[in-house]
Amino acid sequence: MPAVTPLQLRAIGKRFGRLAVLRNVDLTVASGEIVGLIGANGSGKTTLLSIAMGLLPMSDGERWLGGRQVDDISIEQRAAMAFVTHTTQLYARLTARENMELWLSLRQAADASVGEIEPVLRRLGLGDAIDRTVGTFSRGMMQRLCLARALAGRPELLLLDEPFTSLDPPGRKRLAEVLREEADRGLAVLLSSHDYDAIISVTDRVVLLSGGRLVGEVVRADERGAEGFRDAVLALGRGSTREAAHA
Amino acid sequence: MREAALSTLPRAKNAPMRLPRQAWLLARNDLRQEMREWELVATAGFFTLVVLVMFALAFATLSRDAQVLAVPGMLWLTVAFVGALTLTRIFDRERESDTLRALLAAPVERLAIYLGKALVTLLVLLGCCAILVPGVVLLFPAAAPLAEHPIQTVTLVVLGCLAYTSVGTLFAAGLATSGGKNVLLSVILYPLTTPALIFALVATRALIENHPDFSKYLSQLAALDIVLVGLSGWLFESVLVGTGARRAPTTRRRRG
Amino acid sequence: MGRLFPVILLGVGALTLPYSVQRVFLDTPIERTMGTVQKIFYFHVPLAWIMMLLAVVCGVAAGIQIRTRSERAEATAIAAAELVLVAGLGVLLTGPIWGHATWGKAWTWDARQVTTGLLWLVFASYVLVRHFGAAGSERLAAALAIFGAVNVPIIYYAVKIWKTTHPDNNVVGSLPPQMWASLWPALGGLLAMTLGLLWARIRLERAEIALDEAWVGVEDAPQEA
Amino acid sequence: MQLFEDFEPEGADAAGAAGEQAPALGGGEYEPVEGRDRQSIECQRACESVAAKKTASDYSHIVWAYGIIWALFCGYGILMWRRAQRLAADVEALRRRIDNGK
């Protein structure tokens, strides 16, 4: 397990003109840790993830990747990161295999890893659909394919934006299992979600984003037990809705 | 096996062949999708045919002298129309499920995305010119020199389409990521590409008139191509994702 | 200093321009072939130069903005683009007036007219994209400005490449010294005027950016307390 | 002055008008003045009227061109002034907001 911290965001601020989307956000994700990001719509979750991935320039603050401050994320650094969004980001006219092939061949010097496609897809329950056109997939299947594509690159840092939205309960369970397995191998995961149950089942730590700032944090402590963590996260969520109603 | 690590030095340019390889992979990916449906080629080709028929109906009776002036205009106007159509479609395809953003997050050279898209657009435009130029030659006797000097004609068409494509790809991609309206594309594209098209227009007219300055105009067009491709390539990354050092923390002057 | 500078420039412009008008109308010989109307030249040509200068300024500022994300460069680019529109409108309106009097035709679709019009349109679309574009479109607008600035030399050489009715570029070089002597004050006055406006506009834009930040800061404060 | 002195001896009364309507072809009692025959004068007047018309139209062109340039600069100045006013109002609103917050 690498000793460095994959992702560290320090005092991140993002403004669009007079609108402050993010204010002074500090967030660290360690190797092997799954961090959940909760918050109401428009609280800046997607913006924060985009800034972490380097898809949006930040107005203030610093982004540290692997213990080094990074303004422009290099190709090598991007190769060690993966970003799965709620938009599917797949070519609908191509098959699952072709989508995966494109991604893997873009990453590597030779098409050597093409053999790895089938195991990865099978692991996410897409074994039967390898040669089907992605356009015929359900949303949940597309989401799983996206995750398979992200994991096939063996990233050190995985960013997920609403990964549970279109999955059925077995799909969620499987996603949670896969994420836990990868985290145990050292993957750092930051995921955003509305779905408290899913978040509670998979994360080690939950942070609440409200009005563009981090307002609360709950850590899954071993002695508290699953129920304690669950109650704490739900209380945090209730607090945010109360605050939103108050404001 | 980890091929890369977050702790590697940023900007380690250790893969010189990566750019052409990735550009080719992306272009091939686009072409592969195109071969599933033939959507782009069919619409653009059909559009070219329609425009050609309309030109035939409207201008068939022009005198030979007038044709010399009209033919270059028809040629490059059609290229401009077909180009706008193609660029809109080619980036709509990336917008449908946000694949352009996925490419930006992937370990892909940004320049490779630009080159891949530009190559496909250029190929579609050249395909349309393969209908357009013979059609114009058949319909208008004054355009016969285009057929008599095939090498010059092909060079001219390639250089002209390249000039259009290089600028068009940059701004179509920029609009595709900024969540903007596609309507803005034509607003931006027509004034920006007109200088390049005017150069192509003048060269075409010189070719039709067998003017000795043709080679001069052609080399000017080639120089313009180099400038436009270089500039677009340089700007592409900055337009798609903001790059460069963060604004230096300025000491705030007191405000009173 | 920052506040005073535009005022000084505008003052210099306000003093120089009447002097140049007096020079142009009283002390300069009437041009032989075009007659009195040639006196538009003393304002039309400097204004065209200023327009091109501003276009280049805007392009360079946009280039710096896109590389370093400096707000000063961004404000400069916006201000220069707006003044390109003002100066360009002046050029595009006085040009046809001159043309109407000498060639008998206001708009001849001459190459330089067309390309100047195009340059104007490019910067108009820059201002439009800045005003109405979605978030993140400021980089797209900057690229637009850079391409607009690259168009400037193309416009300049357009006349040489396409031989048309517009006077050749070297007309200016062959002017008699008396006409040069009248051209300089006109150029100086207009330049001082434009730079003064540019400076003031940059300050205004930067004040606006600072004010945006101040508002964001104020919204931060009560919640932290 | 020199012209009038030439006419003085013959008819002092008509002298003032003579400049305008010299009856060159009229009678023999007046000695025709060199270069002042009716034809050349008419020609000169015609030229002058054309020139005057041209100059007047030229001047109107110049006035228009000059006026347009000034109007444009003034218009831009006014736009900027209005922008500054809006900004000042905004600063005022911000100041009130800060005062209320305290």
PDB file of N, CA and C in Angstrom, chain A residues 6 53-55 57-58 61-62 65-66 68-69 71-72 74-81 87-91 93-94 98 101-103 105-109 149 153-157 185, chain B residues 1-12 14 18 21-22 25-26 29 32-33 36-37 39 89 93-94 96-99 101-110 241 243-244 246:
ATOM      1  N   PRO A   6      -3.611   9.636  -1.750  1.00  0.00           N
ATOM      2  CA  PRO A   6      -3.956   9.838  -3.164  1.00  0.00           C
ATOM      3  C   PRO A   6      -4.579  11.207  -3.447  1.00  0.00           C
ATOM      4  N   MET A  53     -10.995  15.822 -10.257  1.00  0.00           N
ATOM      5  CA  MET A  53     -10.548  15.123 -11.465  1.00  0.00           C
ATOM      6  C   MET A  53      -9.853  16.077 -12.436  1.00  0.00           C
ATOM      7  N   GLY A  54      -9.882  17.365 -12.148  1.00  0.00           N
ATOM      8  CA  GLY A  54      -9.222  18.308 -13.040  1.00  0.00           C
ATOM      9  C   GLY A  54     -10.052  18.693 -14.251  1.00  0.00           C
ATOM     10  N   LEU A  55     -11.346  18.423 -14.220  1.00  0.00           N
ATOM     11  CA  LEU A  55     -12.187  18.794 -15.360  1.00  0.00           C
ATOM     12  C   LEU A  55     -12.701  20.219 -15.249  1.00  0.00           C
ATOM     13  N   PRO A  57     -11.476  24.091 -13.599  1.00  0.00           N
ATOM     14  CA  PRO A  57     -10.472  24.836 -12.848  1.00  0.00           C
ATOM     15  C   PRO A  57     -11.086  25.374 -11.559  1.00  0.00           C
ATOM     16  N   MET A  58     -10.292  25.376 -10.498  1.00  0.00           N
ATOM     17  CA  MET A  58     -10.838  25.883  -9.234  1.00  0.00           C
ATOM     18  C   MET A  58     -10.508  27.361  -9.102  1.00  0.00           C
ATOM     19  N   GLY A  61      -7.725  27.619  -3.679  1.00  0.00           N
ATOM     20  CA  GLY A  61      -7.353  26.378  -3.012  1.00  0.00           C
ATOM     21  C   GLY A  61      -6.309  25.575  -3.764  1.00  0.00           C
ATOM     22  N   GLU A  62      -5.992  24.429  -3.183  1.00  0.00           N
ATOM     23  CA  GLU A  62      -4.947  23.582  -3.754  1.00  0.00           C
ATOM     24  C   GLU A  62      -5.444  22.154  -3.869  1.00  0.00           C
ATOM     25  N   LEU A  65      -2.190  15.597  -5.209  1.00  0.00           N
ATOM     26  CA  LEU A  65      -2.372  14.212  -5.647  1.00  0.00           C
ATOM     27  C   LEU A  65      -1.100  13.456  -5.301  1.00  0.00           C
ATOM     28  N   GLY A  66      -1.244  12.372  -4.576  1.00  0.00           N
ATOM     29  CA  GLY A  66      -0.080  11.566  -4.221  1.00  0.00           C
ATOM     30  C   GLY A  66       0.988  12.373  -3.524  1.00  0.00           C
ATOM     31  N   ARG A  68       1.646  15.584  -3.765  1.00  0.00           N
ATOM     32  CA  ARG A  68       2.280  16.652  -4.540  1.00  0.00           C
ATOM     33  C   ARG A  68       1.191  17.607  -5.014  1.00  0.00           C
ATOM     34  N   GLN A  69       1.476  18.908  -4.900  1.00  0.00           N
ATOM     35  CA  GLN A  69       0.479  19.869  -5.363  1.00  0.00           C
ATOM     36  C   GLN A  69       0.435  19.883  -6.890  1.00  0.00           C
ATOM     37  N   ASP A  71      -1.387  21.515 -10.362  1.00  0.00           N
ATOM     38  CA  ASP A  71      -2.276  22.457 -11.047  1.00  0.00           C
ATOM     39  C   ASP A  71      -2.865  21.816 -12.298  1.00  0.00           C
ATOM     40  N   ASP A  72      -1.984  21.302 -13.154  1.00  0.00           N
ATOM     41  CA  ASP A  72      -2.449  20.594 -14.344  1.00  0.00           C
ATOM     42  C   ASP A  72      -2.176  19.108 -14.142  1.00  0.00           C
ATOM     43  N   SER A  74      -1.326  15.581 -15.039  1.00  0.00           N
ATOM     44  CA  SER A  74      -0.642  15.021 -16.201  1.00  0.00           C
ATOM     45  C   SER A  74      -1.311  13.725 -16.642  1.00  0.00           C
ATOM     46  N   ILE A  75      -0.937  13.273 -17.828  1.00  0.00           N
ATOM     47  CA  ILE A  75      -1.512  12.039 -18.357  1.00  0.00           C
ATOM     48  C   ILE A  75      -1.222  10.863 -17.430  1.00  0.00           C
ATOM     49  N   GLU A  76       0.008  10.800 -16.887  1.00  0.00           N
ATOM     50  CA  GLU A  76       0.376   9.705 -16.009  1.00  0.00           C
ATOM     51  C   GLU A  76      -0.502   9.716 -14.763  1.00  0.00           C
ATOM     52  N   GLN A  77      -0.779  10.923 -14.268  1.00  0.00           N
ATOM     53  CA  GLN A  77      -1.633  11.004 -13.083  1.00  0.00           C
ATOM     54  C   GLN A  77      -3.068  10.625 -13.419  1.00  0.00           C
ATOM     55  N   ARG A  78      -3.512  11.053 -14.598  1.00  0.00           N
ATOM     56  CA  ARG A  78      -4.872  10.682 -14.994  1.00  0.00           C
ATOM     57  C   ARG A  78      -4.992   9.169 -15.167  1.00  0.00           C
ATOM     58  N   ALA A  79      -3.892   8.528 -15.571  1.00  0.00           N
ATOM     59  CA  ALA A  79      -3.933   7.077 -15.749  1.00  0.00           C
ATOM     60  C   ALA A  79      -4.161   6.372 -14.419  1.00  0.00           C
ATOM     61  N   ALA A  80      -3.795   7.040 -13.318  1.00  0.00           N
ATOM     62  CA  ALA A  80      -3.968   6.420 -12.006  1.00  0.00           C
ATOM     63  C   ALA A  80      -5.273   6.852 -11.343  1.00  0.00           C
ATOM     64  N   MET A  81      -6.103   7.606 -12.074  1.00  0.00           N
ATOM     65  CA  MET A  81      -7.378   8.047 -11.526  1.00  0.00           C
ATOM     66  C   MET A  81      -8.500   7.559 -12.440  1.00  0.00           C
ATOM     67  N   THR A  87     -23.930  10.334 -15.824  1.00  0.00           N
ATOM     68  CA  THR A  87     -24.118  10.173 -17.271  1.00  0.00           C
ATOM     69  C   THR A  87     -23.235   8.994 -17.664  1.00  0.00           C
ATOM     70  N   THR A  88     -23.717   8.181 -18.610  1.00  0.00           N
ATOM     71  CA  THR A  88     -23.058   6.890 -18.760  1.00  0.00           C
ATOM     72  C   THR A  88     -21.699   6.953 -19.442  1.00  0.00           C
ATOM     73  N   GLN A  89     -21.486   7.938 -20.336  1.00  0.00           N
ATOM     74  CA  GLN A  89     -20.180   8.096 -20.969  1.00  0.00           C
ATOM     75  C   GLN A  89     -19.734   6.871 -21.757  1.00  0.00           C
ATOM     76  N   LEU A  90     -20.671   6.235 -22.443  1.00  0.00           N
ATOM     77  CA  LEU A  90     -20.324   5.090 -23.286  1.00  0.00           C
ATOM     78  C   LEU A  90     -20.786   5.350 -24.715  1.00  0.00           C
ATOM     79  N   TYR A  91     -20.122   4.722 -25.654  1.00  0.00           N
ATOM     80  CA  TYR A  91     -20.544   4.853 -27.051  1.00  0.00           C
ATOM     81  C   TYR A  91     -21.673   3.857 -27.309  1.00  0.00           C
ATOM     82  N   ARG A  93     -23.336   3.012 -29.841  1.00  0.00           N
ATOM     83  CA  ARG A  93     -23.374   2.224 -31.077  1.00  0.00           C
ATOM     84  C   ARG A  93     -22.407   1.049 -31.033  1.00  0.00           C
ATOM     85  N   LEU A  94     -21.529   1.054 -30.048  1.00  0.00           N
ATOM     86  CA  LEU A  94     -20.527  -0.017 -29.988  1.00  0.00           C
ATOM     87  C   LEU A  94     -20.933  -1.047 -28.942  1.00  0.00           C
ATOM     88  N   GLU A  98     -16.194  -3.598 -27.379  1.00  0.00           N
ATOM     89  CA  GLU A  98     -15.524  -2.539 -28.149  1.00  0.00           C
ATOM     90  C   GLU A  98     -15.285  -1.295 -27.299  1.00  0.00           C
ATOM     91  N   GLU A 101     -12.381  -2.174 -25.163  1.00  0.00           N
ATOM     92  CA  GLU A 101     -11.158  -2.248 -25.979  1.00  0.00           C
ATOM     93  C   GLU A 101     -10.603  -0.856 -26.249  1.00  0.00           C
ATOM     94  N   LEU A 102     -11.509   0.037 -26.624  1.00  0.00           N
ATOM     95  CA  LEU A 102     -11.066   1.401 -26.922  1.00  0.00           C
ATOM     96  C   LEU A 102     -10.344   1.979 -25.706  1.00  0.00           C
ATOM     97  N   TRP A 103     -10.976   1.815 -24.536  1.00  0.00           N
ATOM     98  CA  TRP A 103     -10.403   2.434 -23.342  1.00  0.00           C
ATOM     99  C   TRP A 103      -9.058   1.836 -22.991  1.00  0.00           C
ATOM    100  N   SER A 105      -6.995   0.190 -24.972  1.00  0.00           N
ATOM    101  CA  SER A 105      -5.942   0.430 -25.961  1.00  0.00           C
ATOM    102  C   SER A 105      -5.497   1.888 -25.927  1.00  0.00           C
ATOM    103  N   LEU A 106      -6.395   2.790 -25.518  1.00  0.00           N
ATOM    104  CA  LEU A 106      -5.959   4.176 -25.372  1.00  0.00           C
ATOM    105  C   LEU A 106      -4.942   4.306 -24.242  1.00  0.00           C
ATOM    106  N   ARG A 107      -5.094   3.459 -23.227  1.00  0.00           N
ATOM    107  CA  ARG A 107      -4.208   3.566 -22.073  1.00  0.00           C
ATOM    108  C   ARG A 107      -2.834   2.993 -22.347  1.00  0.00           C
ATOM    109  N   GLN A 108      -2.799   1.896 -23.094  1.00  0.00           N
ATOM    110  CA  GLN A 108      -1.564   1.139 -23.136  1.00  0.00           C
ATOM    111  C   GLN A 108      -0.883   1.175 -24.490  1.00  0.00           C
ATOM    112  N   ALA A 109       0.379   0.849 -24.461  1.00  0.00           N
ATOM    113  CA  ALA A 109       1.174   0.932 -25.678  1.00  0.00           C
ATOM    114  C   ALA A 109       0.775  -0.144 -26.680  1.00  0.00           C
ATOM    115  N   ARG A 149     -15.058  -0.459 -16.721  1.00  0.00           N
ATOM    116  CA  ARG A 149     -14.061   0.248 -17.508  1.00  0.00           C
ATOM    117  C   ARG A 149     -13.091   0.983 -16.586  1.00  0.00           C
ATOM    118  N   GLY A 153      -8.639  -0.144 -15.575  1.00  0.00           N
ATOM    119  CA  GLY A 153      -7.409   0.647 -15.628  1.00  0.00           C
ATOM    120  C   GLY A 153      -6.601   0.565 -14.348  1.00  0.00           C
ATOM    121  N   ARG A 154      -7.084  -0.208 -13.361  1.00  0.00           N
ATOM    122  CA  ARG A 154      -6.412  -0.349 -12.066  1.00  0.00           C
ATOM    123  C   ARG A 154      -6.016   0.999 -11.483  1.00  0.00           C
ATOM    124  N   PRO A 155      -6.987   1.843 -11.186  1.00  0.00           N
ATOM    125  CA  PRO A 155      -6.653   3.174 -10.657  1.00  0.00           C
ATOM    126  C   PRO A 155      -6.252   3.103  -9.194  1.00  0.00           C
ATOM    127  N   GLU A 156      -5.629   4.170  -8.719  1.00  0.00           N
ATOM    128  CA  GLU A 156      -5.349   4.317  -7.292  1.00  0.00           C
ATOM    129  C   GLU A 156      -6.422   5.134  -6.625  1.00  0.00           C
ATOM    130  N   LEU A 157      -7.087   5.946  -7.433  1.00  0.00           N
ATOM    131  CA  LEU A 157      -8.111   6.834  -6.899  1.00  0.00           C
ATOM    132  C   LEU A 157      -9.335   6.719  -7.801  1.00  0.00           C
ATOM    133  N   ARG A 185      -7.616  -3.604  -1.366  1.00  0.00           N
ATOM    134  CA  ARG A 185      -6.335  -3.705  -2.086  1.00  0.00           C
ATOM    135  C   ARG A 185      -5.625  -2.360  -2.164  1.00  0.00           C
TER     136      ARG A 185
ATOM    137  N   MET B   1       0.054  -5.203 -11.304  1.00  0.00           N
ATOM    138  CA  MET B   1       0.771  -4.301 -12.209  1.00  0.00           C
ATOM    139  C   MET B   1       0.103  -2.935 -12.230  1.00  0.00           C
ATOM    140  N   ARG B   2       0.850  -1.931 -11.814  1.00  0.00           N
ATOM    141  CA  ARG B   2       0.332  -0.574 -11.949  1.00  0.00           C
ATOM    142  C   ARG B   2       1.149   0.123 -13.014  1.00  0.00           C
ATOM    143  N   GLU B   3       0.467   0.625 -14.030  1.00  0.00           N
ATOM    144  CA  GLU B   3       1.211   1.248 -15.122  1.00  0.00           C
ATOM    145  C   GLU B   3       1.602   2.679 -14.770  1.00  0.00           C
ATOM    146  N   ALA B   4       0.907   3.260 -13.807  1.00  0.00           N
ATOM    147  CA  ALA B   4       1.217   4.641 -13.449  1.00  0.00           C
ATOM    148  C   ALA B   4       0.838   4.841 -12.002  1.00  0.00           C
ATOM    149  N   ALA B   5       1.394   5.850 -11.409  1.00  0.00           N
ATOM    150  CA  ALA B   5       1.067   6.128 -10.026  1.00  0.00           C
ATOM    151  C   ALA B   5       0.815   7.608  -9.872  1.00  0.00           C
ATOM    152  N   LEU B   6       0.001   7.941  -8.889  1.00  0.00           N
ATOM    153  CA  LEU B   6      -0.294   9.353  -8.657  1.00  0.00           C
ATOM    154  C   LEU B   6       0.941  10.122  -8.258  1.00  0.00           C
ATOM    155  N   SER B   7       1.915   9.402  -7.707  1.00  0.00           N
ATOM    156  CA  SER B   7       3.085  10.113  -7.219  1.00  0.00           C
ATOM    157  C   SER B   7       4.142  10.329  -8.301  1.00  0.00           C
ATOM    158  N   THR B   8       3.880   9.862  -9.539  1.00  0.00           N
ATOM    159  CA  THR B   8       4.873  10.119 -10.586  1.00  0.00           C
ATOM    160  C   THR B   8       4.952  11.605 -10.848  1.00  0.00           C
ATOM    161  N   LEU B   9       6.108  11.990 -11.376  1.00  0.00           N
ATOM    162  CA  LEU B   9       6.304  13.398 -11.670  1.00  0.00           C
ATOM    163  C   LEU B   9       5.295  13.854 -12.718  1.00  0.00           C
ATOM    164  N   PRO B  10       4.713  15.005 -12.512  1.00  0.00           N
ATOM    165  CA  PRO B  10       3.811  15.505 -13.537  1.00  0.00           C
ATOM    166  C   PRO B  10       4.572  15.849 -14.815  1.00  0.00           C
ATOM    167  N   ARG B  11       3.875  15.739 -15.929  1.00  0.00           N
ATOM    168  CA  ARG B  11       4.435  16.115 -17.237  1.00  0.00           C
ATOM    169  C   ARG B  11       5.676  15.317 -17.593  1.00  0.00           C
ATOM    170  N   ALA B  12       5.688  14.031 -17.256  1.00  0.00           N
ATOM    171  CA  ALA B  12       6.791  13.210 -17.707  1.00  0.00           C
ATOM    172  C   ALA B  12       6.464  12.735 -19.115  1.00  0.00           C
ATOM    173  N   ASN B  14       7.123  10.692 -21.577  1.00  0.00           N
ATOM    174  CA  ASN B  14       7.974   9.547 -21.883  1.00  0.00           C
ATOM    175  C   ASN B  14       7.426   8.695 -23.024  1.00  0.00           C
ATOM    176  N   ARG B  18       2.714   8.206 -28.333  1.00  0.00           N
ATOM    177  CA  ARG B  18       1.369   8.137 -27.776  1.00  0.00           C
ATOM    178  C   ARG B  18       0.397   9.015 -28.547  1.00  0.00           C
ATOM    179  N   ARG B  21      -0.708   7.600 -31.919  1.00  0.00           N
ATOM    180  CA  ARG B  21      -1.442   6.345 -31.693  1.00  0.00           C
ATOM    181  C   ARG B  21      -2.838   6.631 -31.169  1.00  0.00           C
ATOM    182  N   GLN B  22      -2.913   7.498 -30.163  1.00  0.00           N
ATOM    183  CA  GLN B  22      -4.217   7.780 -29.586  1.00  0.00           C
ATOM    184  C   GLN B  22      -5.112   8.514 -30.577  1.00  0.00           C
ATOM    185  N   LEU B  25      -6.438   5.915 -32.832  1.00  0.00           N
ATOM    186  CA  LEU B  25      -7.437   5.075 -32.159  1.00  0.00           C
ATOM    187  C   LEU B  25      -8.777   5.792 -32.061  1.00  0.00           C
ATOM    188  N   LEU B  26      -8.731   7.070 -31.731  1.00  0.00           N
ATOM    189  CA  LEU B  26      -9.986   7.816 -31.586  1.00  0.00           C
ATOM    190  C   LEU B  26     -10.668   8.008 -32.935  1.00  0.00           C
ATOM    191  N   ASN B  29     -12.172   4.797 -33.889  1.00  0.00           N
ATOM    192  CA  ASN B  29     -13.376   4.568 -33.106  1.00  0.00           C
ATOM    193  C   ASN B  29     -14.570   5.307 -33.710  1.00  0.00           C
ATOM    194  N   ARG B  32     -15.531   3.604 -36.896  1.00  0.00           N
ATOM    195  CA  ARG B  32     -16.195   2.336 -36.625  1.00  0.00           C
ATOM    196  C   ARG B  32     -17.673   2.577 -36.296  1.00  0.00           C
ATOM    197  N   GLN B  33     -17.919   3.591 -35.456  1.00  0.00           N
ATOM    198  CA  GLN B  33     -19.319   3.929 -35.172  1.00  0.00           C
ATOM    199  C   GLN B  33     -20.035   4.344 -36.439  1.00  0.00           C
ATOM    200  N   ARG B  36     -21.350   1.595 -38.513  1.00  0.00           N
ATOM    201  CA  ARG B  36     -22.547   0.907 -38.046  1.00  0.00           C
ATOM    202  C   ARG B  36     -23.789   1.514 -38.677  1.00  0.00           C
ATOM    203  N   GLU B  37     -23.803   2.821 -38.848  1.00  0.00           N
ATOM    204  CA  GLU B  37     -25.056   3.476 -39.270  1.00  0.00           C
ATOM    205  C   GLU B  37     -24.918   4.322 -40.524  1.00  0.00           C
ATOM    206  N   GLU B  39     -24.497   7.289 -40.673  1.00  0.00           N
ATOM    207  CA  GLU B  39     -25.356   8.440 -40.461  1.00  0.00           C
ATOM    208  C   GLU B  39     -24.735   9.727 -40.998  1.00  0.00           C
ATOM    209  N   ARG B  89     -22.934  17.372 -35.847  1.00  0.00           N
ATOM    210  CA  ARG B  89     -23.279  15.975 -35.627  1.00  0.00           C
ATOM    211  C   ARG B  89     -22.177  15.231 -34.882  1.00  0.00           C
ATOM    212  N   ARG B  93     -22.678  13.510 -31.119  1.00  0.00           N
ATOM    213  CA  ARG B  93     -22.466  12.102 -30.818  1.00  0.00           C
ATOM    214  C   ARG B  93     -21.689  11.940 -29.520  1.00  0.00           C
ATOM    215  N   GLU B  94     -20.739  12.848 -29.276  1.00  0.00           N
ATOM    216  CA  GLU B  94     -19.969  12.787 -28.028  1.00  0.00           C
ATOM    217  C   GLU B  94     -20.761  13.362 -26.861  1.00  0.00           C
ATOM    218  N   GLU B  96     -24.119  13.051 -26.497  1.00  0.00           N
ATOM    219  CA  GLU B  96     -25.268  12.215 -26.170  1.00  0.00           C
ATOM    220  C   GLU B  96     -25.121  11.582 -24.802  1.00  0.00           C
ATOM    221  N   SER B  97     -23.981  10.936 -24.557  1.00  0.00           N
ATOM    222  CA  SER B  97     -23.787  10.355 -23.244  1.00  0.00           C
ATOM    223  C   SER B  97     -22.489  10.852 -22.621  1.00  0.00           C
ATOM    224  N   ASP B  98     -22.138  12.105 -22.971  1.00  0.00           N
ATOM    225  CA  ASP B  98     -21.038  12.766 -22.259  1.00  0.00           C
ATOM    226  C   ASP B  98     -19.700  12.058 -22.426  1.00  0.00           C
ATOM    227  N   THR B  99     -19.492  11.414 -23.563  1.00  0.00           N
ATOM    228  CA  THR B  99     -18.242  10.683 -23.742  1.00  0.00           C
ATOM    229  C   THR B  99     -17.050  11.614 -23.884  1.00  0.00           C
ATOM    230  N   ARG B 101     -16.401  14.211 -22.080  1.00  0.00           N
ATOM    231  CA  ARG B 101     -15.887  14.441 -20.736  1.00  0.00           C
ATOM    232  C   ARG B 101     -15.119  13.217 -20.250  1.00  0.00           C
ATOM    233  N   ALA B 102     -15.617  12.037 -20.622  1.00  0.00           N
ATOM    234  CA  ALA B 102     -14.910  10.822 -20.234  1.00  0.00           C
ATOM    235  C   ALA B 102     -13.522  10.797 -20.870  1.00  0.00           C
ATOM    236  N   LEU B 103     -13.432  11.220 -22.125  1.00  0.00           N
ATOM    237  CA  LEU B 103     -12.123  11.241 -22.785  1.00  0.00           C
ATOM    238  C   LEU B 103     -11.196  12.240 -22.108  1.00  0.00           C
ATOM    239  N   LEU B 104     -11.783  13.364 -21.647  1.00  0.00           N
ATOM    240  CA  LEU B 104     -10.946  14.366 -20.996  1.00  0.00           C
ATOM    241  C   LEU B 104     -10.419  13.860 -19.655  1.00  0.00           C
ATOM    242  N   ALA B 105     -11.213  12.989 -18.997  1.00  0.00           N
ATOM    243  CA  ALA B 105     -10.768  12.452 -17.712  1.00  0.00           C
ATOM    244  C   ALA B 105      -9.826  11.278 -17.907  1.00  0.00           C
ATOM    245  N   ALA B 106      -9.831  10.684 -19.082  1.00  0.00           N
ATOM    246  CA  ALA B 106      -9.004   9.506 -19.337  1.00  0.00           C
ATOM    247  C   ALA B 106      -7.564   9.922 -19.616  1.00  0.00           C
ATOM    248  N   PRO B 107      -6.626   8.988 -19.485  1.00  0.00           N
ATOM    249  CA  PRO B 107      -5.231   9.334 -19.795  1.00  0.00           C
ATOM    250  C   PRO B 107      -4.996   9.427 -21.292  1.00  0.00           C
ATOM    251  N   VAL B 108      -5.615  10.413 -21.887  1.00  0.00           N
ATOM    252  CA  VAL B 108      -5.525  10.602 -23.330  1.00  0.00           C
ATOM    253  C   VAL B 108      -4.979  12.003 -23.568  1.00  0.00           C
ATOM    254  N   GLU B 109      -4.023  12.125 -24.484  1.00  0.00           N
ATOM    255  CA  GLU B 109      -3.524  13.444 -24.862  1.00  0.00           C
ATOM    256  C   GLU B 109      -4.685  14.262 -25.394  1.00  0.00           C
ATOM    257  N   ARG B 110      -4.840  15.491 -24.892  1.00  0.00           N
ATOM    258  CA  ARG B 110      -5.944  16.330 -25.391  1.00  0.00           C
ATOM    259  C   ARG B 110      -5.795  16.609 -26.885  1.00  0.00           C
ATOM    260  N   VAL B 241     -10.514  22.246 -21.121  1.00  0.00           N
ATOM    261  CA  VAL B 241     -10.408  22.296 -19.664  1.00  0.00           C
ATOM    262  C   VAL B 241      -9.437  23.419 -19.358  1.00  0.00           C
ATOM    263  N   THR B 243      -6.489  25.313 -18.259  1.00  0.00           N
ATOM    264  CA  THR B 243      -5.171  24.872 -17.814  1.00  0.00           C
ATOM    265  C   THR B 243      -4.380  26.077 -17.374  1.00  0.00           C
ATOM    266  N   GLY B 244      -3.136  25.839 -17.112  1.00  0.00           N
ATOM    267  CA  GLY B 244      -2.257  26.921 -16.735  1.00  0.00           C
ATOM    268  C   GLY B 244      -2.217  27.076 -15.236  1.00  0.00           C
ATOM    269  N   ARG B 246      -2.604  28.373 -11.603  1.00  0.00           N
ATOM    270  CA  ARG B 246      -3.692  29.073 -10.955  1.00  0.00           C
ATOM    271  C   ARG B 246      -3.283  30.526 -10.763  1.00  0.00           C
TER     272      ARG B 246
END
